[in-house]
């Protein structure tokens, strides 16, 4: 493998790596603001309709949600392992791990699609076929608006992440990364970990309310 050279306009590979990481962290900061706004809206409406939100949350599919949480956490572990492998010269191993993480991402999306189909069948989709106990209908509808907007946007991020992981896996298979040059691998890992962290927050907001028995 030829020795990696810094891309224009960078003078050194460490400088290029730092710029790539700074760019990704800046991007993630905007994403935090974006999802943070959604979470803030959720908290405001939950404060206004606590019983309605709890009643709505009990209609979510906690088994599928928990399974998807385990899937994404496992994929994060594989990506972290792949980054380490890529940095230490095991490019083909990193490629396999990234492809496996992308496969888990696809399973996540498939299960999410199954969950959506069940919610459609149960008439829980606002503006389409929503029907709920009249005593909790107003707040429950707001809950499911948040649910579909937040999880839909998250699913788009997962799909983008899968494409990124597969592209990086292909380059890792070609032994493009090393201890000196691994910026794309590292920033792809940061993105995937962020997507997983967002899901953990959504899981707590969507699936757990109303199930504590309190």
Short mmCIF file of C-alpha atoms in Angstrom, two decimals:
data_model
loop_
_atom_site.label_atom_id
_atom_site.label_comp_id
_atom_site.label_asym_id
_atom_site.label_seq_id
_atom_site.Cartn_x
_atom_site.Cartn_y
_atom_site.Cartn_z
CA UNK A 1 0.00 0.00 0.00
CA UNK A 2 1.49 3.40 -0.97
CA UNK A 3 2.18 5.77 1.89
CA UNK A 4 -0.78 8.06 2.50
CA UNK A 5 -0.31 11.71 1.64
CA UNK A 6 -2.32 14.66 3.00
CA UNK A 7 -5.01 16.00 0.68
CA UNK A 8 -4.88 19.59 -0.51
CA UNK A 9 -4.77 22.08 1.28
CA UNK A 10 -3.45 20.24 4.35
CA UNK A 11 0.28 20.20 5.12
CA UNK A 12 0.25 17.02 7.21
CA UNK A 13 -1.96 14.01 7.85
CA UNK A 14 -2.51 14.95 11.54
CA UNK A 15 -3.70 18.38 10.39
CA UNK A 16 -6.11 16.74 7.94
CA UNK A 17 -7.32 14.38 10.65
CA UNK A 18 -7.96 17.22 13.09
CA UNK A 19 -9.86 19.19 10.45
CA UNK A 20 -12.03 16.17 9.63
CA UNK A 21 -12.84 15.58 13.28
CA UNK A 22 -13.60 19.26 13.87
CA UNK A 23 -15.93 19.23 10.87
CA UNK A 24 -17.77 16.16 12.13
CA UNK A 25 -18.10 17.53 15.66
CA UNK A 26 -19.47 20.79 14.24
CA UNK A 27 -21.98 18.82 12.20
CA UNK A 28 -22.96 16.74 15.22
CA UNK A 29 -23.44 19.92 17.27
CA UNK A 30 -26.03 21.10 14.74
CA UNK A 31 -27.68 17.69 14.90
CA UNK A 32 -27.83 17.90 18.70
CA UNK A 33 -29.59 21.26 18.38
CA UNK A 34 -31.99 19.74 15.86
CA UNK A 35 -32.95 16.68 17.90
CA UNK A 36 -32.74 18.77 21.07
CA UNK A 37 -35.55 20.94 19.74
CA UNK A 38 -37.70 17.87 19.18
CA UNK A 39 -36.97 16.57 22.67
CA UNK A 40 -37.79 19.97 24.17
CA UNK A 41 -41.13 19.99 22.35
CA UNK A 42 -41.80 16.48 23.69
CA UNK A 43 -41.05 17.56 27.25
CA UNK A 44 -43.29 20.62 26.99
CA UNK A 45 -46.26 18.61 25.72
CA UNK A 46 -45.58 15.78 28.15
CA UNK A 47 -45.80 18.34 30.95
CA UNK A 48 -49.17 19.45 29.58
CA UNK A 49 -50.57 15.95 28.96
CA UNK A 50 -48.71 13.53 31.26
CA UNK A 51 -51.49 10.93 31.50
CA UNK A 52 -52.20 11.05 27.77
CA UNK A 53 -48.53 10.56 26.93
CA UNK A 54 -48.29 7.61 29.32
CA UNK A 55 -51.40 6.03 27.81
CA UNK A 56 -49.99 6.51 24.30
CA UNK A 57 -46.56 5.17 25.23
CA UNK A 58 -48.15 1.95 26.48
CA UNK A 59 -49.29 1.33 22.89
CA UNK A 60 -45.71 1.35 21.54
CA UNK A 61 -44.03 -1.97 20.80
CA UNK A 62 -41.51 -2.21 23.61
CA UNK A 63 -40.19 -5.63 22.53
CA UNK A 64 -39.36 -4.33 19.07
CA UNK A 65 -37.98 -1.10 20.53
CA UNK A 66 -35.79 -2.95 23.00
CA UNK A 67 -34.59 -5.34 20.32
CA UNK A 68 -33.68 -2.41 18.09
CA UNK A 69 -31.81 -0.77 20.98
CA UNK A 70 -29.74 -3.91 21.46
CA UNK A 71 -29.10 -4.07 17.71
CA UNK A 72 -27.81 -0.51 17.53
CA UNK A 73 -25.66 -0.85 20.65
CA UNK A 74 -24.12 -4.00 19.18
CA UNK A 75 -23.47 -2.18 15.91
CA UNK A 76 -21.76 0.63 17.83
CA UNK A 77 -19.47 -1.92 19.45
CA UNK A 78 -18.62 -3.37 16.03
CA UNK A 79 -17.87 0.09 14.63
CA UNK A 80 -15.61 0.94 17.58
CA UNK A 81 -13.81 -2.38 17.02
CA UNK A 82 -13.52 -1.61 13.30
CA UNK A 83 -11.95 1.79 13.98
CA UNK A 84 -9.34 0.16 16.19
CA UNK A 85 -8.71 -2.54 13.60
CA UNK A 86 -8.35 0.00 10.82
CA UNK A 87 -5.91 2.09 12.83
CA UNK A 88 -3.73 -0.93 13.48
CA UNK A 89 -3.55 -2.05 9.87
CA UNK A 90 -6.21 -4.78 9.87
CA UNK A 91 -8.14 -3.25 7.01
CA UNK A 92 -9.97 -6.38 5.91
CA UNK A 93 -11.03 -7.10 9.48
CA UNK A 94 -12.30 -3.55 9.77
CA UNK A 95 -14.23 -4.00 6.52
CA UNK A 96 -15.96 -7.12 7.84
CA UNK A 97 -16.88 -5.39 11.09
CA UNK A 98 -18.24 -2.32 9.31
CA UNK A 99 -20.26 -4.47 6.92
CA UNK A 100 -21.69 -6.37 9.91
CA UNK A 101 -22.62 -3.07 11.58
CA UNK A 102 -24.30 -1.93 8.36
CA UNK A 103 -26.20 -5.23 8.26
CA UNK A 104 -27.45 -4.63 11.79
CA UNK A 105 -28.52 -1.16 10.68
CA UNK A 106 -30.60 -2.76 7.91
CA UNK A 107 -32.20 -5.12 10.43
CA UNK A 108 -33.00 -2.10 12.60
CA UNK A 109 -34.78 -0.41 9.68
CA UNK A 110 -36.67 -3.60 8.82
CA UNK A 111 -37.93 -3.95 12.40
CA UNK A 112 -38.87 -0.27 12.43
CA UNK A 113 -40.88 -0.81 9.27
CA UNK A 114 -42.63 -3.75 10.92
CA UNK A 115 -43.41 -1.57 13.92
CA UNK A 116 -44.85 1.16 11.69
CA UNK A 117 -47.06 -1.37 9.91
CA UNK A 118 -48.45 -2.64 13.22
CA UNK A 119 -49.14 0.93 14.35
CA UNK A 120 -50.94 1.64 11.10
CA UNK A 121 -53.05 -1.50 11.61
CA UNK A 122 -53.88 -0.31 15.14
CA UNK A 123 -54.94 3.12 13.81
CA UNK A 124 -52.23 5.08 15.59
CA UNK A 125 -51.00 7.22 12.69
CA UNK A 126 -52.01 10.90 13.10
CA UNK A 127 -53.54 12.61 10.05
CA UNK A 128 -54.03 9.22 8.43
CA UNK A 129 -56.12 6.85 10.50
CA UNK A 130 -55.69 7.95 14.14
CA UNK A 131 -58.19 6.55 16.63
CA UNK A 132 -57.68 6.50 20.40
CA UNK A 133 -59.55 6.46 23.70
CA UNK A 134 -61.38 9.81 23.78
CA UNK A 135 -60.22 10.52 27.34
CA UNK A 136 -56.58 10.62 26.17
CA UNK A 137 -56.93 11.28 22.44
CA UNK A 138 -55.58 14.85 22.33
CA UNK A 139 -52.30 14.23 24.14
CA UNK A 140 -51.92 10.78 22.57
CA UNK A 141 -52.11 12.29 19.11
CA UNK A 142 -49.35 14.76 20.02
CA UNK A 143 -47.29 11.87 21.35
CA UNK A 144 -47.60 9.93 18.09
CA UNK A 145 -46.83 13.02 16.03
CA UNK A 146 -43.56 13.28 17.94
CA UNK A 147 -43.04 9.53 17.65
CA UNK A 148 -43.35 9.38 13.87
CA UNK A 149 -41.41 12.61 13.22
CA UNK A 150 -38.54 11.73 15.57
CA UNK A 151 -38.21 8.06 14.65
CA UNK A 152 -38.67 8.84 10.94
CA UNK A 153 -35.87 11.41 11.00
CA UNK A 154 -33.73 9.00 12.99
CA UNK A 155 -34.39 6.26 10.44
CA UNK A 156 -33.16 8.58 7.68
CA UNK A 157 -29.97 9.14 9.68
CA UNK A 158 -29.57 5.37 10.08
CA UNK A 159 -29.97 4.88 6.32
CA UNK A 160 -27.33 7.55 5.64
CA UNK A 161 -25.06 5.90 8.21
CA UNK A 162 -25.43 2.52 6.54
CA UNK A 163 -24.33 4.00 3.21
CA UNK A 164 -21.34 5.66 4.91
CA UNK A 165 -20.31 2.46 6.70
CA UNK A 166 -20.46 0.45 3.48
CA UNK A 167 -18.39 3.06 1.60
CA UNK A 168 -15.80 3.13 4.38
CA UNK A 169 -15.80 -0.68 4.55
CA UNK A 170 -14.96 -0.83 0.85
CA UNK A 171 -11.98 1.48 1.36
CA UNK A 172 -10.89 -0.43 4.44
CA UNK A 173 -10.96 -3.65 2.42
CA UNK A 174 -8.52 -1.97 0.04
CA UNK A 175 -6.20 -1.28 3.01
CA UNK A 176 -6.60 2.49 2.64
CA UNK A 177 -6.36 3.15 6.39
CA UNK A 178 -3.46 2.95 8.81
CA UNK A 179 -2.19 4.39 12.06
CA UNK A 180 -1.18 7.53 10.13
CA UNK A 181 -4.30 7.90 7.99
CA UNK A 182 -7.69 6.97 9.39
CA UNK A 183 -9.69 10.22 9.45
CA UNK A 184 -12.63 8.95 7.31
CA UNK A 185 -12.90 5.83 9.44
CA UNK A 186 -12.87 7.83 12.66
CA UNK A 187 -15.45 10.41 11.60
CA UNK A 188 -17.74 7.69 10.22
CA UNK A 189 -17.53 6.02 13.62
CA UNK A 190 -18.41 9.28 15.36
CA UNK A 191 -21.48 9.67 13.16
CA UNK A 192 -22.68 6.12 13.84
CA UNK A 193 -22.18 6.46 17.60
CA UNK A 194 -24.18 9.70 17.51
CA UNK A 195 -27.05 8.01 15.67
CA UNK A 196 -27.05 5.24 18.28
CA UNK A 197 -26.98 7.76 21.16
CA UNK A 198 -29.98 9.60 19.70
CA UNK A 199 -31.89 6.32 19.58
CA UNK A 200 -31.17 5.60 23.24
CA UNK A 201 -32.72 8.99 24.13
CA UNK A 202 -35.74 8.34 21.89
CA UNK A 203 -36.16 4.88 23.40
CA UNK A 204 -36.39 6.36 26.90
CA UNK A 205 -38.92 8.98 25.78
CA UNK A 206 -41.10 6.74 23.63
CA UNK A 207 -41.19 3.26 25.10
CA UNK A 208 -40.70 3.66 28.86
CA UNK A 209 -43.32 6.23 30.02
CA UNK A 210 -46.37 4.69 31.63
CA UNK A 211 -44.70 1.33 32.12
CA UNK A 212 -42.97 1.92 35.45
CA UNK A 213 -46.07 1.05 37.44
CA UNK A 214 -45.77 4.33 39.33
#
